Amino acid sequence: MNTQIKFDEYKMLIDDSARFSERRQSVTNTYITVNSLLLTAIAFIYKDSGADNLWVVLLPIPLVAAGVYVSIWWYQLIQKYKNLVGLRMNILYKMEDVKELAELEKVYHIEEAEYYPRDEEGNMIADKVTAFSDVEGNLPIMFGILHVIFGGFILVTFFGRVVMSIFS
């Protein structure tokens, strides 16, 4: 195969991988914004509900549920992007071994050796890899936990008010 064609294919795959990484970052920014808005809305509704009507205290619960679902969807998207980028990285890693690209600096081999150790068969050792998407995957978990904490606090407050109204 022609060296220029193989090099163009290599460049195209690098650009494609970069676009996926940028898209993943854009998704993360969007979901951070959505989760922040939901948490802010929950806090304002709860704060402004006061003690006038016990049932008004429950108004933020649908937003809490929405926040949990948004966090789950966000986590799933991060995993899909991680798999898509990982697939491209594996292809690029293998492309560096073809004879048409022998003159290239083997950047993906160097990166893999440094940050993504592989076993003798060339498979990544999962428990020794700390990819950016693994760290990024903690964000939706954190936001999901925050939504659950807010929801729990609202329910505890609601039931506390119900009990207080019964005994007063």
mmCIF file of C-alpha atoms in Angstrom:
data_model
loop_
_atom_site.group_PDB
_atom_site.id
_atom_site.type_symbol
_atom_site.label_atom_id
_atom_site.label_comp_id
_atom_site.label_asym_id
_atom_site.label_seq_id
_atom_site.Cartn_x
_atom_site.Cartn_y
_atom_site.Cartn_z
ATOM 1 C CA MET A 1 0.000 0.000 0.000
ATOM 2 C CA ASN A 2 1.132 3.544 -0.735
ATOM 3 C CA THR A 3 2.887 5.249 2.216
ATOM 4 C CA GLN A 4 1.059 8.559 1.593
ATOM 5 C CA ILE A 5 -2.358 6.869 1.620
ATOM 6 C CA LYS A 6 -1.536 5.062 4.870
ATOM 7 C CA PHE A 7 -0.234 8.291 6.408
ATOM 8 C CA ASP A 8 -3.403 10.163 5.351
ATOM 9 C CA GLU A 9 -5.493 7.413 6.929
ATOM 10 C CA TYR A 10 -3.414 7.723 10.118
ATOM 11 C CA LYS A 11 -3.874 11.518 10.189
ATOM 12 C CA MET A 12 -7.617 11.188 9.561
ATOM 13 C CA LEU A 13 -7.955 8.774 12.486
ATOM 14 C CA ILE A 14 -6.010 11.132 14.764
ATOM 15 C CA ASP A 15 -8.324 14.009 13.787
ATOM 16 C CA ASP A 16 -11.382 11.806 14.282
ATOM 17 C CA SER A 17 -10.159 10.796 17.751
ATOM 18 C CA ALA A 18 -9.593 14.446 18.660
ATOM 19 C CA ARG A 19 -13.152 15.307 17.560
ATOM 20 C CA PHE A 20 -14.568 12.532 19.744
ATOM 21 C CA SER A 21 -12.550 13.796 22.718
ATOM 22 C CA GLU A 22 -13.756 17.368 22.114
ATOM 23 C CA ARG A 23 -17.354 16.161 21.790
ATOM 24 C CA ARG A 24 -17.025 14.236 25.059
ATOM 25 C CA GLN A 25 -15.749 17.390 26.766
ATOM 26 C CA SER A 26 -18.669 19.359 25.335
ATOM 27 C CA VAL A 27 -21.090 16.724 26.672
ATOM 28 C CA THR A 28 -19.472 16.983 30.105
ATOM 29 C CA ASN A 29 -19.765 20.787 30.105
ATOM 30 C CA THR A 30 -23.437 20.545 29.127
ATOM 31 C CA TYR A 31 -24.255 17.996 31.816
ATOM 32 C CA ILE A 32 -22.373 19.960 34.490
ATOM 33 C CA THR A 33 -24.500 22.976 33.567
ATOM 34 C CA VAL A 34 -27.771 20.987 33.591
ATOM 35 C CA ASN A 35 -26.969 19.368 36.939
ATOM 36 C CA SER A 36 -25.930 22.698 38.456
ATOM 37 C CA LEU A 37 -29.169 24.318 37.270
ATOM 38 C CA LEU A 38 -31.241 21.450 38.671
ATOM 39 C CA LEU A 39 -29.495 21.610 42.052
ATOM 40 C CA THR A 40 -29.917 25.399 42.142
ATOM 41 C CA ALA A 41 -33.627 25.107 41.250
ATOM 42 C CA ILE A 42 -34.118 22.448 43.946
ATOM 43 C CA ALA A 43 -32.441 24.668 46.539
ATOM 44 C CA PHE A 44 -34.464 27.767 45.565
ATOM 45 C CA ILE A 45 -37.787 25.916 45.494
ATOM 46 C CA TYR A 46 -37.075 24.275 48.828
ATOM 47 C CA LYS A 47 -35.877 27.512 50.420
ATOM 48 C CA ASP A 48 -38.842 29.508 49.129
ATOM 49 C CA SER A 49 -41.463 26.856 49.962
ATOM 50 C CA GLY A 50 -41.413 27.771 53.649
ATOM 51 C CA ALA A 51 -43.576 25.991 56.184
ATOM 52 C CA ASP A 52 -46.940 27.286 54.948
ATOM 53 C CA ASN A 53 -47.987 24.153 53.098
ATOM 54 C CA LEU A 54 -46.426 20.780 53.832
ATOM 55 C CA TRP A 55 -47.061 19.498 50.310
ATOM 56 C CA VAL A 56 -45.171 22.406 48.725
ATOM 57 C CA VAL A 57 -42.037 20.961 50.359
ATOM 58 C CA LEU A 58 -42.344 17.993 47.957
ATOM 59 C CA LEU A 59 -42.288 20.180 44.819
ATOM 60 C CA PRO A 60 -38.533 19.709 44.238
ATOM 61 C CA ILE A 61 -38.782 15.875 44.261
ATOM 62 C CA PRO A 62 -39.411 15.626 40.463
ATOM 63 C CA LEU A 63 -36.309 17.774 39.924
ATOM 64 C CA VAL A 64 -34.327 15.460 42.200
ATOM 65 C CA ALA A 65 -35.496 12.457 40.134
ATOM 66 C CA ALA A 66 -34.625 14.302 36.924
ATOM 67 C CA GLY A 67 -31.155 15.049 38.304
ATOM 68 C CA VAL A 68 -30.542 11.398 39.115
ATOM 69 C CA TYR A 69 -31.658 10.319 35.621
ATOM 70 C CA VAL A 70 -29.559 13.050 33.964
ATOM 71 C CA SER A 71 -26.522 11.860 35.920
ATOM 72 C CA ILE A 72 -27.124 8.250 34.827
ATOM 73 C CA TRP A 73 -27.438 9.263 31.167
ATOM 74 C CA TRP A 74 -24.312 11.401 31.458
ATOM 75 C CA TYR A 75 -22.342 8.492 32.921
ATOM 76 C CA GLN A 76 -23.520 6.212 30.089
ATOM 77 C CA LEU A 77 -22.451 8.778 27.464
ATOM 78 C CA ILE A 78 -18.998 9.105 29.016
ATOM 79 C CA GLN A 79 -18.612 5.317 28.849
ATOM 80 C CA LYS A 80 -19.698 5.257 25.186
ATOM 81 C CA TYR A 81 -17.250 8.019 24.276
ATOM 82 C CA LYS A 82 -14.525 6.249 26.253
ATOM 83 C CA ASN A 83 -15.123 3.086 24.217
ATOM 84 C CA LEU A 84 -15.191 4.975 20.898
ATOM 85 C CA VAL A 85 -11.991 6.895 21.640
ATOM 86 C CA GLY A 86 -10.364 3.726 23.010
ATOM 87 C CA LEU A 87 -11.199 1.881 19.803
ATOM 88 C CA ARG A 88 -9.525 4.601 17.746
ATOM 89 C CA MET A 89 -6.492 4.640 20.031
ATOM 90 C CA ASN A 90 -6.095 0.879 19.629
ATOM 91 C CA ILE A 91 -6.300 1.213 15.841
ATOM 92 C CA LEU A 92 -3.715 4.016 15.872
ATOM 93 C CA TYR A 93 -1.485 1.918 18.110
ATOM 94 C CA LYS A 94 -1.638 -0.952 15.603
ATOM 95 C CA MET A 95 -1.179 1.374 12.611
ATOM 96 C CA GLU A 96 2.170 2.528 13.989
ATOM 97 C CA ASP A 97 3.450 -1.013 13.446
ATOM 98 C CA VAL A 98 2.716 -1.197 9.704
ATOM 99 C CA LYS A 99 5.744 -0.967 7.465
ATOM 100 C CA GLU A 100 4.391 2.060 5.532
ATOM 101 C CA LEU A 101 4.540 4.110 8.735
ATOM 102 C CA ALA A 102 7.835 2.722 10.042
ATOM 103 C CA GLU A 103 9.476 6.166 9.851
ATOM 104 C CA LEU A 104 6.916 7.742 12.222
ATOM 105 C CA GLU A 105 7.692 8.408 15.839
ATOM 106 C CA LYS A 106 5.609 5.813 17.671
ATOM 107 C CA VAL A 107 3.804 8.301 19.913
ATOM 108 C CA TYR A 108 0.945 5.968 20.776
ATOM 109 C CA HIS A 109 3.387 3.228 21.734
ATOM 110 C CA ILE A 110 5.230 5.650 24.019
ATOM 111 C CA GLU A 111 1.958 6.902 25.534
ATOM 112 C CA GLU A 112 0.666 3.363 25.973
ATOM 113 C CA ALA A 113 3.872 2.233 27.676
ATOM 114 C CA GLU A 114 3.840 5.223 30.002
ATOM 115 C CA TYR A 115 0.143 5.509 30.889
ATOM 116 C CA TYR A 116 -1.702 2.416 29.661
ATOM 117 C CA PRO A 117 0.287 -0.745 30.421
ATOM 118 C CA ARG A 118 -0.425 -3.839 28.318
ATOM 119 C CA ASP A 119 0.047 -7.545 28.945
ATOM 120 C CA GLU A 120 2.136 -9.871 26.769
ATOM 121 C CA GLU A 121 -0.774 -10.300 24.333
ATOM 122 C CA GLY A 122 -1.131 -6.547 23.795
ATOM 123 C CA ASN A 123 -4.318 -6.101 25.858
ATOM 124 C CA MET A 124 -4.582 -3.181 28.275
ATOM 125 C CA ILE A 125 -4.316 -4.075 31.952
ATOM 126 C CA ALA A 126 -7.594 -2.554 33.134
ATOM 127 C CA ASP A 127 -6.782 -2.108 36.827
ATOM 128 C CA LYS A 128 -3.565 -0.212 36.029
ATOM 129 C CA VAL A 129 -5.142 2.278 33.616
ATOM 130 C CA THR A 130 -6.256 5.679 34.850
ATOM 131 C CA ALA A 131 -7.677 7.348 31.784
ATOM 132 C CA PHE A 132 -9.163 10.836 31.805
ATOM 133 C CA SER A 133 -12.607 9.373 31.112
ATOM 134 C CA ASP A 134 -12.318 7.223 34.258
ATOM 135 C CA VAL A 135 -11.760 10.310 36.372
ATOM 136 C CA GLU A 136 -14.409 12.209 34.391
ATOM 137 C CA GLY A 137 -16.836 9.352 35.050
ATOM 138 C CA ASN A 138 -16.771 10.266 38.738
ATOM 139 C CA LEU A 139 -18.520 13.596 38.050
ATOM 140 C CA PRO A 140 -21.947 12.133 37.191
ATOM 141 C CA ILE A 141 -21.652 9.821 40.194
ATOM 142 C CA MET A 142 -20.912 12.809 42.425
ATOM 143 C CA PHE A 143 -23.855 14.788 41.032
ATOM 144 C CA GLY A 144 -26.149 11.763 41.352
ATOM 145 C CA ILE A 145 -25.161 11.432 45.017
ATOM 146 C CA LEU A 146 -25.795 15.153 45.559
ATOM 147 C CA HIS A 147 -29.285 14.788 44.065
ATOM 148 C CA VAL A 148 -30.005 11.796 46.321
ATOM 149 C CA ILE A 149 -28.755 13.739 49.373
ATOM 150 C CA PHE A 150 -30.954 16.725 48.473
ATOM 151 C CA GLY A 151 -33.926 14.392 47.928
ATOM 152 C CA GLY A 152 -33.300 12.614 51.224
ATOM 153 C CA PHE A 153 -33.063 15.920 53.056
ATOM 154 C CA ILE A 154 -36.339 17.087 51.507
ATOM 155 C CA LEU A 155 -38.123 13.852 52.446
ATOM 156 C CA VAL A 156 -36.751 13.892 55.999
ATOM 157 C CA THR A 157 -37.881 17.511 56.348
ATOM 158 C CA PHE A 158 -41.318 16.680 54.934
ATOM 159 C CA PHE A 159 -41.870 13.723 57.258
ATOM 160 C CA GLY A 160 -40.499 15.716 60.184
ATOM 161 C CA ARG A 161 -43.050 18.440 59.480
ATOM 162 C CA VAL A 162 -45.834 15.875 59.159
ATOM 163 C CA VAL A 163 -44.924 14.321 62.513
ATOM 164 C CA MET A 164 -44.669 17.778 64.118
ATOM 165 C CA SER A 165 -48.105 18.763 62.769
ATOM 166 C CA ILE A 166 -49.640 15.544 64.129
ATOM 167 C CA PHE A 167 -48.265 16.105 67.626
ATOM 168 C CA SER A 168 -48.886 19.847 67.816
#
